[in-house]
mmCIF file of C-alpha atoms and ligand atoms in Angstrom:
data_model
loop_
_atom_site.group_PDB
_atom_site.id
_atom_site.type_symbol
_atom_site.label_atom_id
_atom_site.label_comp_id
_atom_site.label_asym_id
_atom_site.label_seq_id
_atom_site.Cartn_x
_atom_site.Cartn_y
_atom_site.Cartn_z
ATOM 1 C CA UNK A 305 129.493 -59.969 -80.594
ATOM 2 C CA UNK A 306 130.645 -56.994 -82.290
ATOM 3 C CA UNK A 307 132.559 -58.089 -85.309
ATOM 4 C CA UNK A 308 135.211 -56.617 -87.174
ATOM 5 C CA UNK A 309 134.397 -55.497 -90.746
ATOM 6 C CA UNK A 310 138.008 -55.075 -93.022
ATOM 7 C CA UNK A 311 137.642 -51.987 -95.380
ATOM 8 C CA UNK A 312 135.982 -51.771 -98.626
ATOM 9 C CA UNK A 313 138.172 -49.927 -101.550
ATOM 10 C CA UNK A 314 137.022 -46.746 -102.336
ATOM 11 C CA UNK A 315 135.871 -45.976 -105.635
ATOM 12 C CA UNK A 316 138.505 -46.136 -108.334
ATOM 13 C CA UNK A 317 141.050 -47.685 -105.466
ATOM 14 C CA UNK A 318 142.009 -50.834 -105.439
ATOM 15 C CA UNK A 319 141.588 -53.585 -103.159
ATOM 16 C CA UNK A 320 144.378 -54.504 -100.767
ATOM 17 C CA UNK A 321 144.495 -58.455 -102.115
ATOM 18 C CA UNK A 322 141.940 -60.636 -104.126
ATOM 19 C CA UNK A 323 142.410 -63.991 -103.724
ATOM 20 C CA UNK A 324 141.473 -66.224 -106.843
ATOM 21 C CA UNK A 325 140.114 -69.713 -105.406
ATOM 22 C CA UNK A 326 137.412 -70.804 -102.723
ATOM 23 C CA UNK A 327 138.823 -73.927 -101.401
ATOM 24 C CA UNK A 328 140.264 -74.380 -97.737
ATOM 25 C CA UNK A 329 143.279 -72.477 -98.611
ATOM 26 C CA UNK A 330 141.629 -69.708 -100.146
ATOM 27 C CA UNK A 331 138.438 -69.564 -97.438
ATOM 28 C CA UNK A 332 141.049 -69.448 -94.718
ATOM 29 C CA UNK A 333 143.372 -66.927 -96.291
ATOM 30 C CA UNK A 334 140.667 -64.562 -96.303
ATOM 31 C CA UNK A 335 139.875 -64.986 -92.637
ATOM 32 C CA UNK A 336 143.607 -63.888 -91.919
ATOM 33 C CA UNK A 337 143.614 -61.203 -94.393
ATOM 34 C CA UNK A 338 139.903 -59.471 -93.357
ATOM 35 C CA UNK A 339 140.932 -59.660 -89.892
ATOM 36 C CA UNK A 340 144.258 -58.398 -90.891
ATOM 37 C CA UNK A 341 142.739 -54.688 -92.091
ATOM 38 C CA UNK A 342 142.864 -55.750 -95.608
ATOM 39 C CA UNK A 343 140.391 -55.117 -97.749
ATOM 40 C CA UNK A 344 139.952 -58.463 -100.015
ATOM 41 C CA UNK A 345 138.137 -59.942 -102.727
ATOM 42 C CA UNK A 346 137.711 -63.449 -103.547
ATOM 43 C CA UNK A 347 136.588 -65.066 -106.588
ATOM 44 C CA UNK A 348 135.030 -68.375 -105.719
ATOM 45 C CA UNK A 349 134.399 -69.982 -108.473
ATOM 46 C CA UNK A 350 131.576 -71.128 -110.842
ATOM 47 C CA UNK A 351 132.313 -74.243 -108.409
ATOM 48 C CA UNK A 352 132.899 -72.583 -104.865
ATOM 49 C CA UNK A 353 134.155 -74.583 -102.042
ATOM 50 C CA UNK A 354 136.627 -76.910 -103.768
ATOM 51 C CA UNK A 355 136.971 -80.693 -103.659
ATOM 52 C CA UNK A 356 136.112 -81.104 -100.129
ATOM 53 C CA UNK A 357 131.988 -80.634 -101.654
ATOM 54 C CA UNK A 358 132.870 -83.508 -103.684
ATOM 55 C CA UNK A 359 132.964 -85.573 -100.400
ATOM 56 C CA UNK A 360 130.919 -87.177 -97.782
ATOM 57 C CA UNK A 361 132.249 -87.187 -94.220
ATOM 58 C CA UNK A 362 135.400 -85.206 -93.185
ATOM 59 C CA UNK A 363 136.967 -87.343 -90.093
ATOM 60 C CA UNK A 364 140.670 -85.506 -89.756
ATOM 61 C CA UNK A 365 140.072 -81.879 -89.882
ATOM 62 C CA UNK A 366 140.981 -80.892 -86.308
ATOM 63 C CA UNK A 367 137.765 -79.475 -84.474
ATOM 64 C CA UNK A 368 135.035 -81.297 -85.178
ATOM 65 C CA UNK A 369 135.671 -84.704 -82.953
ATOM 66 C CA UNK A 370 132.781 -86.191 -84.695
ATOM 67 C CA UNK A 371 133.892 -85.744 -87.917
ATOM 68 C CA UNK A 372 131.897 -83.171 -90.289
ATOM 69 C CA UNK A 373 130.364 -83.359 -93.850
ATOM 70 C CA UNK A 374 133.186 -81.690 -96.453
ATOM 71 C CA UNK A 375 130.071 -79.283 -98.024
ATOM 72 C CA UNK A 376 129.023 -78.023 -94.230
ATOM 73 C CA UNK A 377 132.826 -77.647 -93.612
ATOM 74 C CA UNK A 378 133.675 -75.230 -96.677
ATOM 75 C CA UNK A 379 129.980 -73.345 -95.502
ATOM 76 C CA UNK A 380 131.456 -72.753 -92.020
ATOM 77 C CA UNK A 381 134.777 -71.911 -93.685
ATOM 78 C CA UNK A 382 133.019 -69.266 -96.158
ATOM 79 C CA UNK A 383 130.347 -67.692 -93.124
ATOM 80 C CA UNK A 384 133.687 -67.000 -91.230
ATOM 81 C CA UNK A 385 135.702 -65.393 -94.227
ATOM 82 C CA UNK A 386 131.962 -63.724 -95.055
ATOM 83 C CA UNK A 387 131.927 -62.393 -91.400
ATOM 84 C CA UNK A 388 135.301 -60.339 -91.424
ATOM 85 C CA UNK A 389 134.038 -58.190 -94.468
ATOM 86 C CA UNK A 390 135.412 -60.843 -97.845
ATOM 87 C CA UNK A 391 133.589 -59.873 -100.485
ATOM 88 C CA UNK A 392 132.841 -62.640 -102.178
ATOM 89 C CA UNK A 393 132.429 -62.681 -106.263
ATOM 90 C CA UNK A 394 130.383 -66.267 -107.363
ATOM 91 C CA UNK A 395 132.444 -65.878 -110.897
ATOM 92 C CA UNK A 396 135.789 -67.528 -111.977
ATOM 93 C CA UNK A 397 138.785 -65.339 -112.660
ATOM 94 C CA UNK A 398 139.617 -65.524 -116.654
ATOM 95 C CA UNK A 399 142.300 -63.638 -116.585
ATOM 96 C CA UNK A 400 145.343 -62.304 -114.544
ATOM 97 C CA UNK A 401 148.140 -59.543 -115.583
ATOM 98 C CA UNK A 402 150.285 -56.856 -113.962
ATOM 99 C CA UNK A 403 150.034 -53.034 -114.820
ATOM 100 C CA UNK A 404 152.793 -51.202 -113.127
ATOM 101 C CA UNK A 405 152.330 -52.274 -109.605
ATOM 102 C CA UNK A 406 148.504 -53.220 -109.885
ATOM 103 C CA UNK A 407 146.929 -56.639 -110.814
ATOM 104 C CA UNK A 408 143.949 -56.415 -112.834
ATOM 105 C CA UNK A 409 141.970 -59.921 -112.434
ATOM 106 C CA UNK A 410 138.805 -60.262 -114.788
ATOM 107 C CA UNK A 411 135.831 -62.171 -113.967
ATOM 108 C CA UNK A 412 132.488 -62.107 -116.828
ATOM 109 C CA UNK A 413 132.256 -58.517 -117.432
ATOM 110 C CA UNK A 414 134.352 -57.035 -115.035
ATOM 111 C CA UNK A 415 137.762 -56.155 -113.736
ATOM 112 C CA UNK A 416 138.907 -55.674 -110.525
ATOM 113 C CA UNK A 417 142.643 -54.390 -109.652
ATOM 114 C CA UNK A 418 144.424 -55.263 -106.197
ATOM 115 C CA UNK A 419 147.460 -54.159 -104.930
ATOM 116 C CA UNK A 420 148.236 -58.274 -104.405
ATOM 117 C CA UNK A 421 146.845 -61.502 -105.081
ATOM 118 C CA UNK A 422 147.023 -65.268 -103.702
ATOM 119 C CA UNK A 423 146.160 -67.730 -106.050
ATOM 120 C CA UNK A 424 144.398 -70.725 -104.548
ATOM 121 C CA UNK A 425 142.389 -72.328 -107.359
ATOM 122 C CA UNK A 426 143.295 -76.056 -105.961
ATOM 123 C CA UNK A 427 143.488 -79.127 -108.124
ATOM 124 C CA UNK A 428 140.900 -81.326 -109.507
ATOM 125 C CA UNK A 429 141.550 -85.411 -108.685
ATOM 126 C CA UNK A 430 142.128 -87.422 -112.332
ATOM 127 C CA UNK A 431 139.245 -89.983 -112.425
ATOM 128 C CA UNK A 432 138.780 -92.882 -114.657
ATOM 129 C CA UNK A 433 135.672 -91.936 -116.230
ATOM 130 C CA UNK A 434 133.645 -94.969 -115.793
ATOM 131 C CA UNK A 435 130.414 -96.148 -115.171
ATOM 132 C CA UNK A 436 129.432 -96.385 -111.488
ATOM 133 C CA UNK A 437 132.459 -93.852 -110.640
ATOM 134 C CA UNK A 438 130.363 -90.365 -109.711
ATOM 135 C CA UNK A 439 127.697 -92.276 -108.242
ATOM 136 C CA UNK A 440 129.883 -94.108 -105.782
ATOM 137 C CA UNK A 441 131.856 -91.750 -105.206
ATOM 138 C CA UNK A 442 132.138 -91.330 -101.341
ATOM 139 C CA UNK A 443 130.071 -94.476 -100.974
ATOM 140 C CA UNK A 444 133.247 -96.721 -101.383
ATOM 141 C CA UNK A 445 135.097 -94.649 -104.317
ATOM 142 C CA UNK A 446 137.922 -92.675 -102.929
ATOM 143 C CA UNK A 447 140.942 -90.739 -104.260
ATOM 144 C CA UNK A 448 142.371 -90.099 -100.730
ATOM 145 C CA UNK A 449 143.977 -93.228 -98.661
ATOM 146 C CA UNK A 450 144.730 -91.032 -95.897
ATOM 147 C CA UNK A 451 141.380 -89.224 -95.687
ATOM 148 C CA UNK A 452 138.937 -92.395 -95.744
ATOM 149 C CA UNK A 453 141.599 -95.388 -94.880
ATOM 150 C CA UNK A 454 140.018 -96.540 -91.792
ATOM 151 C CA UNK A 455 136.490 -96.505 -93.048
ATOM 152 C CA UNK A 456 137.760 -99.854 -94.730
ATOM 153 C CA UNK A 457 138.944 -101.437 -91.243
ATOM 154 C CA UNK A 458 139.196 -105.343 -92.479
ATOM 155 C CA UNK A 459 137.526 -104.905 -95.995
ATOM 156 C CA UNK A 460 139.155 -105.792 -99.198
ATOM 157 C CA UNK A 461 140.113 -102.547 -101.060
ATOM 158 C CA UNK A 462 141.735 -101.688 -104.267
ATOM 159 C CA UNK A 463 144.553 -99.091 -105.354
ATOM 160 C CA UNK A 464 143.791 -97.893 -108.738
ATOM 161 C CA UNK A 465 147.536 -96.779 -110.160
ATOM 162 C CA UNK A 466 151.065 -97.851 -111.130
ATOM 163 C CA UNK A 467 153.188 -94.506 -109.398
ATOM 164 C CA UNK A 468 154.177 -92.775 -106.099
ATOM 165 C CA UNK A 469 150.907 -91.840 -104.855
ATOM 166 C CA UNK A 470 149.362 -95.092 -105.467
ATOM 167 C CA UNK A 471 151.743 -97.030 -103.905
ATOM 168 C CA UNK A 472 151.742 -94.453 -100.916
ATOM 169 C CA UNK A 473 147.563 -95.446 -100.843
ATOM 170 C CA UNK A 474 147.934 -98.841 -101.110
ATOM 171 C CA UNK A 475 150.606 -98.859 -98.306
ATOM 172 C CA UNK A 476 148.936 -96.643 -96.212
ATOM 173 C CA UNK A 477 145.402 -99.160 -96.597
ATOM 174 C CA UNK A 478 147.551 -102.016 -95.434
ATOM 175 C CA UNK A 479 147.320 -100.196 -91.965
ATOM 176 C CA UNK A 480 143.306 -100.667 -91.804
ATOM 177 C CA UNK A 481 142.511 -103.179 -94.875
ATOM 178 C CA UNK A 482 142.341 -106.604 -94.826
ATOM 179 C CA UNK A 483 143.600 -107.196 -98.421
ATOM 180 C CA UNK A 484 144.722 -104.131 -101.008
ATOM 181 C CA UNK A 485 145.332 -104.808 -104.325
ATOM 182 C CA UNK A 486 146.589 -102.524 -106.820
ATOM 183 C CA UNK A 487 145.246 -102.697 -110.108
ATOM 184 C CA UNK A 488 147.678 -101.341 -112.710
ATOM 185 C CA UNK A 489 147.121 -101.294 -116.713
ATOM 186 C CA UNK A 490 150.705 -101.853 -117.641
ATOM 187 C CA UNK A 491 152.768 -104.624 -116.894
ATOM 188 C CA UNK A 492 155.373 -102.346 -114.630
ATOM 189 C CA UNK A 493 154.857 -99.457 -111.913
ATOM 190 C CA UNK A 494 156.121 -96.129 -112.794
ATOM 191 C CA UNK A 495 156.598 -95.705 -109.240
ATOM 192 C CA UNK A 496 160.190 -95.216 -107.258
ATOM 193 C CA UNK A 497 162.024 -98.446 -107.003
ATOM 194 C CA UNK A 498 161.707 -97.678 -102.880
ATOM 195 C CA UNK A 499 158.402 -97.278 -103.273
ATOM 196 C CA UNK A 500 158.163 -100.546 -105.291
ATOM 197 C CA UNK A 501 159.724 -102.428 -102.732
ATOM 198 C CA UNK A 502 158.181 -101.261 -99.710
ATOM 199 C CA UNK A 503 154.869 -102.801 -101.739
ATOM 200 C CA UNK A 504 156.327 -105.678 -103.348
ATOM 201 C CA UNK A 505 157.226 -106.498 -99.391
ATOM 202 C CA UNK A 506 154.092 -106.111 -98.140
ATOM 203 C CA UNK A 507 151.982 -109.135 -97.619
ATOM 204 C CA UNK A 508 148.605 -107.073 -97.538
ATOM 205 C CA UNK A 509 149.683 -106.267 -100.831
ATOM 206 C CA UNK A 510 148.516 -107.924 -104.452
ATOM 207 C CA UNK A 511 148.903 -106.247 -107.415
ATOM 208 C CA UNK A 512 146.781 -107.148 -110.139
ATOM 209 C CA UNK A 513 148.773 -106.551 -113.781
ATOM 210 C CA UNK A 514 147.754 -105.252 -117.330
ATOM 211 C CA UNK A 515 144.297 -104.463 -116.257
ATOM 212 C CA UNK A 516 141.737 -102.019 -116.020
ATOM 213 C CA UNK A 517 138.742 -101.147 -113.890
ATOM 214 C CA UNK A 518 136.312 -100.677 -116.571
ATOM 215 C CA UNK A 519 133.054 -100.486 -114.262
ATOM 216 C CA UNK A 520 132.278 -99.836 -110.412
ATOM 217 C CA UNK A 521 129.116 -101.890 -109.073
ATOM 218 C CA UNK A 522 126.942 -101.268 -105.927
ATOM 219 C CA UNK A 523 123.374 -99.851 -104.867
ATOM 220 C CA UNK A 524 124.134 -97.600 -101.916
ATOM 221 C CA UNK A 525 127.880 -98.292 -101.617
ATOM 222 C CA UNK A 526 130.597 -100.223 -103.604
ATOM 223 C CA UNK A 527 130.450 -103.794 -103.691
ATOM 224 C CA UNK A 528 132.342 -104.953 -106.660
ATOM 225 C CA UNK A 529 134.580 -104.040 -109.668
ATOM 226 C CA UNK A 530 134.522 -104.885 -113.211
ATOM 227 C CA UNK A 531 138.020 -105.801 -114.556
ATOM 228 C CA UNK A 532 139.312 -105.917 -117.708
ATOM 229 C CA UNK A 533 142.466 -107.659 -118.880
ATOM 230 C CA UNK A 534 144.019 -105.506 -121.373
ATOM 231 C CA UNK A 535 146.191 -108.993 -122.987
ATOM 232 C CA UNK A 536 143.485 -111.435 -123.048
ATOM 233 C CA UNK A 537 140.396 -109.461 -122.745
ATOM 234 C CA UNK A 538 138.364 -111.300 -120.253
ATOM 235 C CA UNK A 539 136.389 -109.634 -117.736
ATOM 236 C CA UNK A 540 135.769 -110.496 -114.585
ATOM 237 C CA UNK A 541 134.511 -109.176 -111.107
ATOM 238 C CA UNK A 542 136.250 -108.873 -107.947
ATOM 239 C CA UNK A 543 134.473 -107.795 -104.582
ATOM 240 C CA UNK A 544 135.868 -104.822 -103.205
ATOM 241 C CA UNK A 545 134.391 -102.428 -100.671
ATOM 242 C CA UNK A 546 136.606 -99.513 -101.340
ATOM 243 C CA UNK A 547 138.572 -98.106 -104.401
ATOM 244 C CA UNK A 548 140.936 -95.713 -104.532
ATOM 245 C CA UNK A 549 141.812 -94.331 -107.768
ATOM 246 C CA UNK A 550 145.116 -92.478 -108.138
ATOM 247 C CA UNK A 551 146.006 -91.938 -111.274
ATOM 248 C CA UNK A 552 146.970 -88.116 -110.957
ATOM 249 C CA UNK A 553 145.845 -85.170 -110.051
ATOM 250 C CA UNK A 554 145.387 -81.510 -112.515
ATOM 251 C CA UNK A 555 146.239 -78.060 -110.922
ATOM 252 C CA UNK A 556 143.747 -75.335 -112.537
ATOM 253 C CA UNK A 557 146.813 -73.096 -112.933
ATOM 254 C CA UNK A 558 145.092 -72.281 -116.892
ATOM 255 C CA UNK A 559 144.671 -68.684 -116.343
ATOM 256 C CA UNK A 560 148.650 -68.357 -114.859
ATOM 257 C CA UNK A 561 150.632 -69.460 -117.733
ATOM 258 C CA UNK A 562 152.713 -66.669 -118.672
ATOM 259 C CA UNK A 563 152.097 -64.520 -115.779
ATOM 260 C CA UNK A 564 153.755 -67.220 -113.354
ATOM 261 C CA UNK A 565 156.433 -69.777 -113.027
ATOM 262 C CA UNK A 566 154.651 -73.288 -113.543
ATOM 263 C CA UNK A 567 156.519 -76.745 -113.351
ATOM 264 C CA UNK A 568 156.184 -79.533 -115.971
ATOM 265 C CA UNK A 569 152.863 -80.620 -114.410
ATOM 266 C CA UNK A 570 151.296 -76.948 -114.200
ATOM 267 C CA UNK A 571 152.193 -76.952 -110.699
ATOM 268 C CA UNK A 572 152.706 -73.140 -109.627
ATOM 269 C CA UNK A 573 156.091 -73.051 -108.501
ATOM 270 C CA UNK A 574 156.751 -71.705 -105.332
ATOM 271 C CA UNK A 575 159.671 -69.690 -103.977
ATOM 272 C CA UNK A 576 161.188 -68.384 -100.700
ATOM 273 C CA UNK A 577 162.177 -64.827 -101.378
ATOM 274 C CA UNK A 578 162.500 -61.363 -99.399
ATOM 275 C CA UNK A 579 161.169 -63.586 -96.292
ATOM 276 C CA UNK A 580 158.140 -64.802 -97.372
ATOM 277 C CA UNK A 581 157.642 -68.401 -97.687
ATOM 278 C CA UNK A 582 154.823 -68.497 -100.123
ATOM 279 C CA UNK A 583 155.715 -66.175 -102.729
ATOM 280 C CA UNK A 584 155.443 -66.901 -106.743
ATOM 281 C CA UNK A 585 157.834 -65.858 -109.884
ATOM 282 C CA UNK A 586 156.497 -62.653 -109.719
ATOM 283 C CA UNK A 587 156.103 -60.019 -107.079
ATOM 284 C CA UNK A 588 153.085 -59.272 -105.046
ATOM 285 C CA UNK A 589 151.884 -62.779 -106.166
ATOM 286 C CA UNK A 590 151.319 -65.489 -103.345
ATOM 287 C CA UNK A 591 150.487 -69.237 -103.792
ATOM 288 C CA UNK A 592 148.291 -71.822 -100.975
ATOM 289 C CA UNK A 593 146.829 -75.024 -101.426
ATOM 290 C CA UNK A 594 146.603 -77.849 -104.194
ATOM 291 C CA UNK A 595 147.462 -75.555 -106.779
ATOM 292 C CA UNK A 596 151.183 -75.876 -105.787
ATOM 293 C CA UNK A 597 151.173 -78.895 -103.153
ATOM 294 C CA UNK A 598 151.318 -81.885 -105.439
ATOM 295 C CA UNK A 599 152.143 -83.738 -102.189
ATOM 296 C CA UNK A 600 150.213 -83.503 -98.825
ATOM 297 C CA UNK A 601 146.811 -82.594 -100.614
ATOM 298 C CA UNK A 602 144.600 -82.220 -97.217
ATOM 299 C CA UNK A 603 142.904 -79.832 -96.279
ATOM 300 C CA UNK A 604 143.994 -78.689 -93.147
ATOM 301 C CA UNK A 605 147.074 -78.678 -94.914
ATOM 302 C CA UNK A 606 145.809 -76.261 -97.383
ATOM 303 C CA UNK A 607 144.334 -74.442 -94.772
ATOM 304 C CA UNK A 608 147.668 -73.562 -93.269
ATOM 305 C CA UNK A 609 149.797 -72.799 -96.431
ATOM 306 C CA UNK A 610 146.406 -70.079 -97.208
ATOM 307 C CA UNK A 611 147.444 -68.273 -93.878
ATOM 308 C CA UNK A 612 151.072 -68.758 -94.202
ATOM 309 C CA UNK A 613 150.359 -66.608 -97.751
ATOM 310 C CA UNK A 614 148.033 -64.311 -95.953
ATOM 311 C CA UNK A 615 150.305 -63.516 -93.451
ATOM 312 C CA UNK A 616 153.146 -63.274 -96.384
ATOM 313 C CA UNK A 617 150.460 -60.532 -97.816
ATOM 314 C CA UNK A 618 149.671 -58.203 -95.188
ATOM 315 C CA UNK A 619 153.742 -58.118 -94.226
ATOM 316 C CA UNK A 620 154.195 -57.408 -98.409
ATOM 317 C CA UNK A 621 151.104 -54.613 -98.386
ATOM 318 C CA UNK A 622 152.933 -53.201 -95.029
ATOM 319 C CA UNK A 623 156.565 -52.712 -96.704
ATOM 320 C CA UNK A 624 156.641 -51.627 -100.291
ATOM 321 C CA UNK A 625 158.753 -54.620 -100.662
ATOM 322 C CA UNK A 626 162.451 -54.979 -101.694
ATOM 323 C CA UNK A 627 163.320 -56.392 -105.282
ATOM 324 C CA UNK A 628 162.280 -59.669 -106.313
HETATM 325 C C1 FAD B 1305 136.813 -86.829 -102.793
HETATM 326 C C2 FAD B 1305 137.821 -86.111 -101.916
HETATM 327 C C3 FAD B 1305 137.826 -86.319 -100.553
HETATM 328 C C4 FAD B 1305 138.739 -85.660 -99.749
HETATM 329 N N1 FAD B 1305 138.701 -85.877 -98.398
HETATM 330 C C5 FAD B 1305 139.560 -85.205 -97.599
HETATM 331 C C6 FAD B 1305 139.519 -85.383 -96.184
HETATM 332 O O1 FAD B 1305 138.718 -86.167 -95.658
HETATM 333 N N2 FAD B 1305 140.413 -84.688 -95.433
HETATM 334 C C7 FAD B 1305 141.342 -83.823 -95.979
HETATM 335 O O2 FAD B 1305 142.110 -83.200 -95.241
HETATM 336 N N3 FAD B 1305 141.408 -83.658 -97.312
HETATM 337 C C8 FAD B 1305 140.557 -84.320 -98.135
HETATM 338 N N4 FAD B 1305 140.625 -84.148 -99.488
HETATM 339 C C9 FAD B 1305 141.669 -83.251 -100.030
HETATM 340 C C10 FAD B 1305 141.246 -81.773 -99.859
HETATM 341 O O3 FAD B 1305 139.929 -81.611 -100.306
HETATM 342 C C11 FAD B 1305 142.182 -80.855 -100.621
HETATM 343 O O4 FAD B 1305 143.517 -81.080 -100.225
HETATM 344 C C12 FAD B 1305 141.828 -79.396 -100.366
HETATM 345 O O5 FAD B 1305 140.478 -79.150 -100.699
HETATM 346 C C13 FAD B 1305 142.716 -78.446 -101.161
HETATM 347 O O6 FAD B 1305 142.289 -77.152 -100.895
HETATM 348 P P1 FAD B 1305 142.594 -75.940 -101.888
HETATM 349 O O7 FAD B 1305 141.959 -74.756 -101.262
HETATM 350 O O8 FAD B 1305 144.034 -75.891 -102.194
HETATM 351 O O9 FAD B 1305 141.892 -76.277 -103.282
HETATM 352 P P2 FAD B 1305 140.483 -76.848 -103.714
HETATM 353 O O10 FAD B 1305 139.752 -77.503 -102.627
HETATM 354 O O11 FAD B 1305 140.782 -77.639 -104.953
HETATM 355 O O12 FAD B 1305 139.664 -75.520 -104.114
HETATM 356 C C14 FAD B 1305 140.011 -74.708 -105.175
HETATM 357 C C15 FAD B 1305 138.794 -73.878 -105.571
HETATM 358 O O13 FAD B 1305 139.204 -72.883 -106.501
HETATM 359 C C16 FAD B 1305 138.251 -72.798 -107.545
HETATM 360 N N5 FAD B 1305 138.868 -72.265 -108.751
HETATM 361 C C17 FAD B 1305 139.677 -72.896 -109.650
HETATM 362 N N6 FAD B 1305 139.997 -72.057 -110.658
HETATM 363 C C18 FAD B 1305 139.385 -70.881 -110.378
HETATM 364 C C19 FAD B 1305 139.315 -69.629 -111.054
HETATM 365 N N7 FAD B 1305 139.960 -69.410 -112.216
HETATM 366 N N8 FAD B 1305 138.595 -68.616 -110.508
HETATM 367 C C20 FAD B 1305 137.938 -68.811 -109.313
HETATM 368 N N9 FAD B 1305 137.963 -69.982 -108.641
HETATM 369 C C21 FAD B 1305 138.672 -70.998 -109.175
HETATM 370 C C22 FAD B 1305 137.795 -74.239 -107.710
HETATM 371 O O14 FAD B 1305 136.548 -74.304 -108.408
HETATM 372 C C23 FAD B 1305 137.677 -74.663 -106.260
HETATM 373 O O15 FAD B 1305 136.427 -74.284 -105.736
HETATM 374 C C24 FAD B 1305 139.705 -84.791 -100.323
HETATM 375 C C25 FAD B 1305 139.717 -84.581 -101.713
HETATM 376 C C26 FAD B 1305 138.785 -85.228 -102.506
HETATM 377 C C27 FAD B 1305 138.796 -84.999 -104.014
#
């Protein structure tokens, strides 16, 4: 096959976009961009590939009809955006800020400057921090219902939470699960009263107040949960096969305050201007992924809104675009 290799900057040019984030959004934004003409480097990360290497097998990205592991995923993902001419920089961006029309993005000793950037550094799941927790992760542990849900086809599960998203994962295990209770460490949800209702209605549903998970237990996969009642103190263990813990998530939008519009959670806002659907606060400045989606999170999902801001790029790099 002969492949298509997008430009390289010439010395003392800058490159047409750098995208800052290696995650399905980023990975996949490339693609569009190479293959658009453009030339484009992305910094991946002291962490390339995003959370999908912090997972085991990948059953709903559309493809792969036998499902795929998340780490072999992200390598096809970054041979493709490799294969178009990315050039790919193993560092993480410290730094981001605008001279005239120019970005200049820093990463350990150097700086780069591109005519545009998309910023796709993703979000990192909250965890609980507790013993058993990394090692069973993927062997039982979860933080996505709608990912690993029907891996838990008549099991006992448990919904690790008190708001929106874990009342969304504990409805959405009633669909496979046998029984799903929600463990929550106060003695009320912070959840939407909808929300609250559609659970409270639920007969799948127990929810298991004032306490804490304080330890997951297994070999090779969960098998039962330490519990700890915050009002009378006792401990006790519950058999579970599968626990989902959503308790938040954290957008690594760090190295943007200042430069863009965040929301109250760090979420980089995102705005529909001059035609463009995935444009930031400030000009030439694109957003994809986690990093602004607080609420589909998937990675096909991702995957999309990285070539919706590719696509958003190339039409920016073509027009010396209006005012925004
Ligand atoms: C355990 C787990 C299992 C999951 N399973 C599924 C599943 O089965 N199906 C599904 O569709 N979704 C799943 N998801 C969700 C999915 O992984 C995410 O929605 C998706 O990865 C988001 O892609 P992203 O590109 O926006 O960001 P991320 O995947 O978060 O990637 C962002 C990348 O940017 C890097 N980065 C951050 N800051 C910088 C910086 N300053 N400089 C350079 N790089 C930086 C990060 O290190 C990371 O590599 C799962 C998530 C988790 C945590």
């Amino acid at each position: 096959m002969n492949d298509f290799f997008a430009p390289k900057p010439k010395e003392n040019e800058a490159w047409d976009a750098a995208i800052i984030g290696s995650g399905p959004a980023g990975l996949t934004a490339a693609i569009y961009l190479t293959r658009g003409a453009a030339s484009t480097v992305l910094f991946a990360g002291d962490q390339w590939g995003g959370q999908l290497m912090l997972t085991t097998q990948v059953d709903n990205y559309p493809g792969f009809p036998e499902g795929i592991l998340g780490p072999d995923l992200m390598d096809k993902m970054r041979s493709q955006a490799a294969r178009f001419g990315t050039e790919i920089i193993e560092q993480n961006a410290t730094s981001l800020e605008k001279k005239d029309k120019i970005f200049i993005i820093k990463a350990g000793e150097k700086s780069f400057s591109s005519k545009s950037v998309i910023v796709t550094t993703g979000a990192k799941t909250r965890w609980l921090g507790i013993p058993g927790e990394d090692r069973l992760r993927g062997k039982g542990v979860s933080s996505c219902a709608p990912c690993d849900a029907p891996f838990f086809k008549d099991k006992k599960v448990a919904v690790i939470g008190g708001g929106d998203s874990a009342m969304e994962e504990a409805l959405v295990l009633t669909k496979y699960a046998s029984k799903v209770f929600i463990i929550h460490r106060r003695n009320e949800f912070r959840a939407s009263q909808a929300m609250q209702e559609k659970v409270f209605s639920n007969k799948k549903i127990n929810v298991i107040w004032n306490s804490e998970v304080i330890e997951f237990l297994g070999e090779d996969k969960l098998r039962e949960a330490k519990i700890k009642n915050n009002e009378t103190k006792k401990i006790e263990q519950m058999g579970i096969e599968g626990a989902f813990v959503a308790i938040g998530h954290d957008p690594a939008s760090e190295i943007f305050k200042g430069i863009l519009e965040l929301d109250e959670k760090g979420y980089v806002k995102k705005f529909e201007k001059d035609g463009f659907k995935t444009a930031t606060s400030q000009k030439g400045i694109f957003v994809a992924g986690d990093v602004h989606d607080y609420h589909y999170r998937q990675a096909v999902t991702a995957a999309g809104f990285g070539c919706m801001a590719a696509m958003d790029t190339l039409n920016y790099l073509d027009k010396d675009t209006p005012s925004w």
